[in-house]
PDB file of C-alpha atoms in Angstrom:
ATOM      1  CA  UNK A   1       9.626  27.304 -19.356  1.00  0.00           C
ATOM      2  CA  UNK A   2       6.236  26.841 -17.714  1.00  0.00           C
ATOM      3  CA  UNK A   3       5.120  24.435 -20.420  1.00  0.00           C
ATOM      4  CA  UNK A   4       8.219  22.317 -19.820  1.00  0.00           C
ATOM      5  CA  UNK A   5       7.409  22.138 -16.099  1.00  0.00           C
ATOM      6  CA  UNK A   6       3.836  21.192 -16.935  1.00  0.00           C
ATOM      7  CA  UNK A   7       4.890  18.381 -19.279  1.00  0.00           C
ATOM      8  CA  UNK A   8       7.461  16.970 -16.831  1.00  0.00           C
ATOM      9  CA  UNK A   9       4.821  17.038 -14.088  1.00  0.00           C
ATOM     10  CA  UNK A  10       2.348  15.244 -16.359  1.00  0.00           C
ATOM     11  CA  UNK A  11       4.935  12.647 -17.391  1.00  0.00           C
ATOM     12  CA  UNK A  12       5.557  11.973 -13.713  1.00  0.00           C
ATOM     13  CA  UNK A  13       1.781  11.478 -13.332  1.00  0.00           C
ATOM     14  CA  UNK A  14       1.620  14.295 -10.800  1.00  0.00           C
ATOM     15  CA  UNK A  15      -1.277  16.693 -10.368  1.00  0.00           C
ATOM     16  CA  UNK A  16      -0.791  20.421  -9.843  1.00  0.00           C
ATOM     17  CA  UNK A  17      -2.025  20.006  -6.265  1.00  0.00           C
ATOM     18  CA  UNK A  18       0.671  17.412  -5.530  1.00  0.00           C
ATOM     19  CA  UNK A  19       3.397  19.637  -6.968  1.00  0.00           C
ATOM     20  CA  UNK A  20       2.041  22.582  -4.998  1.00  0.00           C
ATOM     21  CA  UNK A  21       2.119  20.558  -1.788  1.00  0.00           C
ATOM     22  CA  UNK A  22       5.695  19.419  -2.482  1.00  0.00           C
ATOM     23  CA  UNK A  23       6.670  23.061  -2.988  1.00  0.00           C
ATOM     24  CA  UNK A  24       4.754  24.285   0.049  1.00  0.00           C
ATOM     25  CA  UNK A  25       2.444  26.474  -1.991  1.00  0.00           C
ATOM     26  CA  UNK A  26      -1.011  26.247  -3.567  1.00  0.00           C
ATOM     27  CA  UNK A  27      -2.379  24.959  -6.862  1.00  0.00           C
ATOM     28  CA  UNK A  28      -3.035  28.454  -8.223  1.00  0.00           C
ATOM     29  CA  UNK A  29       0.654  29.340  -7.842  1.00  0.00           C
ATOM     30  CA  UNK A  30       1.650  26.205  -9.756  1.00  0.00           C
ATOM     31  CA  UNK A  31      -0.853  27.069 -12.470  1.00  0.00           C
ATOM     32  CA  UNK A  32       0.621  30.560 -12.784  1.00  0.00           C
ATOM     33  CA  UNK A  33       4.138  29.047 -12.916  1.00  0.00           C
ATOM     34  CA  UNK A  34       3.139  26.624 -15.661  1.00  0.00           C
ATOM     35  CA  UNK A  35       1.757  29.497 -17.723  1.00  0.00           C
ATOM     36  CA  UNK A  36       4.917  31.601 -17.331  1.00  0.00           C
ATOM     37  CA  UNK A  37       7.452  31.939 -20.120  1.00  0.00           C
ATOM     38  CA  UNK A  38      10.283  32.959 -17.783  1.00  0.00           C
ATOM     39  CA  UNK A  39      10.951  31.663 -14.255  1.00  0.00           C
ATOM     40  CA  UNK A  40      13.685  32.961 -11.965  1.00  0.00           C
ATOM     41  CA  UNK A  41      16.474  30.558 -11.018  1.00  0.00           C
ATOM     42  CA  UNK A  42      15.496  30.233  -7.340  1.00  0.00           C
ATOM     43  CA  UNK A  43      11.916  29.283  -8.199  1.00  0.00           C
ATOM     44  CA  UNK A  44      13.196  26.896 -10.885  1.00  0.00           C
ATOM     45  CA  UNK A  45      15.427  25.167  -8.301  1.00  0.00           C
ATOM     46  CA  UNK A  46      12.418  24.799  -6.008  1.00  0.00           C
ATOM     47  CA  UNK A  47      10.299  23.317  -8.802  1.00  0.00           C
ATOM     48  CA  UNK A  48      13.094  20.963  -9.879  1.00  0.00           C
ATOM     49  CA  UNK A  49      13.525  19.690  -6.326  1.00  0.00           C
ATOM     50  CA  UNK A  50       9.767  19.107  -5.959  1.00  0.00           C
ATOM     51  CA  UNK A  51       9.658  17.243  -9.289  1.00  0.00           C
ATOM     52  CA  UNK A  52      12.757  15.212  -8.450  1.00  0.00           C
ATOM     53  CA  UNK A  53      14.683  16.379 -11.506  1.00  0.00           C
ATOM     54  CA  UNK A  54      17.608  18.732 -12.100  1.00  0.00           C
ATOM     55  CA  UNK A  55      17.258  22.337 -13.186  1.00  0.00           C
ATOM     56  CA  UNK A  56      19.119  21.372 -16.370  1.00  0.00           C
ATOM     57  CA  UNK A  57      16.536  18.658 -17.063  1.00  0.00           C
ATOM     58  CA  UNK A  58      13.807  21.284 -17.007  1.00  0.00           C
ATOM     59  CA  UNK A  59      15.773  23.783 -19.087  1.00  0.00           C
ATOM     60  CA  UNK A  60      16.757  21.165 -21.682  1.00  0.00           C
ATOM     61  CA  UNK A  61      13.430  19.318 -21.737  1.00  0.00           C
ATOM     62  CA  UNK A  62      12.276  18.514 -25.241  1.00  0.00           C
ATOM     63  CA  UNK A  63       8.954  16.893 -25.933  1.00  0.00           C
ATOM     64  CA  UNK A  64      10.233  15.615 -29.261  1.00  0.00           C
ATOM     65  CA  UNK A  65      13.153  13.878 -27.548  1.00  0.00           C
ATOM     66  CA  UNK A  66      10.804  12.188 -25.079  1.00  0.00           C
ATOM     67  CA  UNK A  67       8.558  11.024 -27.896  1.00  0.00           C
ATOM     68  CA  UNK A  68      11.575   9.699 -29.809  1.00  0.00           C
ATOM     69  CA  UNK A  69      12.797   7.792 -26.772  1.00  0.00           C
ATOM     70  CA  UNK A  70       9.344   6.316 -26.165  1.00  0.00           C
ATOM     71  CA  UNK A  71       8.922   5.504 -29.846  1.00  0.00           C
ATOM     72  CA  UNK A  72      12.298   3.795 -30.047  1.00  0.00           C
ATOM     73  CA  UNK A  73      12.122   1.838 -26.805  1.00  0.00           C
ATOM     74  CA  UNK A  74       8.488   0.981 -26.237  1.00  0.00           C
ATOM     75  CA  UNK A  75       6.871  -1.622 -28.432  1.00  0.00           C
ATOM     76  CA  UNK A  76       3.454  -3.163 -27.933  1.00  0.00           C
ATOM     77  CA  UNK A  77       2.983  -6.589 -29.422  1.00  0.00           C
ATOM     78  CA  UNK A  78      -0.726  -7.317 -29.300  1.00  0.00           C
ATOM     79  CA  UNK A  79      -0.259 -10.720 -30.914  1.00  0.00           C
ATOM     80  CA  UNK A  80       1.465 -12.071 -27.831  1.00  0.00           C
ATOM     81  CA  UNK A  81      -0.627 -13.566 -25.057  1.00  0.00           C
ATOM     82  CA  UNK A  82       2.109 -12.867 -22.511  1.00  0.00           C
ATOM     83  CA  UNK A  83       1.285 -10.049 -20.126  1.00  0.00           C
ATOM     84  CA  UNK A  84       3.927  -8.727 -17.825  1.00  0.00           C
ATOM     85  CA  UNK A  85       2.807  -7.712 -14.412  1.00  0.00           C
ATOM     86  CA  UNK A  86       3.719  -7.960 -10.821  1.00  0.00           C
ATOM     87  CA  UNK A  87       6.297 -10.668 -10.105  1.00  0.00           C
ATOM     88  CA  UNK A  88       4.888 -11.315  -6.654  1.00  0.00           C
ATOM     89  CA  UNK A  89       1.482 -11.509  -5.064  1.00  0.00           C
ATOM     90  CA  UNK A  90       0.933  -8.406  -2.929  1.00  0.00           C
ATOM     91  CA  UNK A  91      -1.385 -10.358  -0.621  1.00  0.00           C
ATOM     92  CA  UNK A  92       1.365 -12.906   0.029  1.00  0.00           C
ATOM     93  CA  UNK A  93       3.714 -10.072   0.972  1.00  0.00           C
ATOM     94  CA  UNK A  94       1.075  -8.593   3.277  1.00  0.00           C
ATOM     95  CA  UNK A  95       0.487 -11.939   4.986  1.00  0.00           C
ATOM     96  CA  UNK A  96       4.231 -12.495   5.324  1.00  0.00           C
ATOM     97  CA  UNK A  97       4.622  -9.068   6.914  1.00  0.00           C
ATOM     98  CA  UNK A  98       1.730  -9.765   9.288  1.00  0.00           C
ATOM     99  CA  UNK A  99       3.259 -13.099  10.332  1.00  0.00           C
ATOM    100  CA  UNK A 100       6.589 -11.388  11.031  1.00  0.00           C
ATOM    101  CA  UNK A 101       4.779  -8.810  13.145  1.00  0.00           C
ATOM    102  CA  UNK A 102       3.046 -11.557  15.143  1.00  0.00           C
ATOM    103  CA  UNK A 103       6.408 -13.255  15.802  1.00  0.00           C
ATOM    104  CA  UNK A 104       7.859  -9.959  16.952  1.00  0.00           C
ATOM    105  CA  UNK A 105       4.989  -9.377  19.382  1.00  0.00           C
ATOM    106  CA  UNK A 106       5.326 -12.923  20.700  1.00  0.00           C
ATOM    107  CA  UNK A 107       9.032 -12.316  21.380  1.00  0.00           C
ATOM    108  CA  UNK A 108       8.212  -9.031  23.124  1.00  0.00           C
ATOM    109  CA  UNK A 109       5.582 -10.698  25.311  1.00  0.00           C
ATOM    110  CA  UNK A 110       8.020 -13.487  26.200  1.00  0.00           C
ATOM    111  CA  UNK A 111      10.702 -10.931  27.095  1.00  0.00           C
ATOM    112  CA  UNK A 112       8.233  -9.156  29.398  1.00  0.00           C
ATOM    113  CA  UNK A 113       7.248 -12.462  31.033  1.00  0.00           C
ATOM    114  CA  UNK A 114      10.925 -13.275  31.590  1.00  0.00           C
ATOM    115  CA  UNK A 115      11.462  -9.837  33.099  1.00  0.00           C
ATOM    116  CA  UNK A 116       8.500 -10.237  35.475  1.00  0.00           C
ATOM    117  CA  UNK A 117       9.711 -13.709  36.494  1.00  0.00           C
ATOM    118  CA  UNK A 118      13.204 -12.355  37.189  1.00  0.00           C
ATOM    119  CA  UNK A 119      11.835  -9.466  39.273  1.00  0.00           C
ATOM    120  CA  UNK A 120       9.625 -11.861  41.281  1.00  0.00           C
ATOM    121  CA  UNK A 121      12.691 -13.988  42.049  1.00  0.00           C
ATOM    122  CA  UNK A 122      14.544 -10.905  43.257  1.00  0.00           C
ATOM    123  CA  UNK A 123      11.652  -9.935  45.511  1.00  0.00           C
ATOM    124  CA  UNK A 124      11.389 -13.443  47.015  1.00  0.00           C
ATOM    125  CA  UNK A 125      15.124 -13.482  47.671  1.00  0.00           C
ATOM    126  CA  UNK A 126      14.820 -10.384  49.883  1.00  0.00           C
TER     127      UNK A 126
END
């Protein structure tokens, strides 16, 4: 059972420390878990939740099945010059977000100016 947890964690590109933190424990405890043949149901539920999988997924995990799925669905064609990557430029998204933030601050400043102007009018009226 521990080996299955270890492989699922590795497939999710998660270090023992990250799993430990998600479980609220330490890396040594995760290491002990991953070297255990049997794990009680409560601890298994905790591990499954931290890994973002179901208890059944851990219990039924099969490395051969994963390798078959990868082998049947993933194909690398080195002869092609097409490389798939990000469909947007992250810098463009960052700039767009920054511009939206500037507009928001400008609206907030204008609202404050309007509020001050309104309060000054009220004071002059008295």
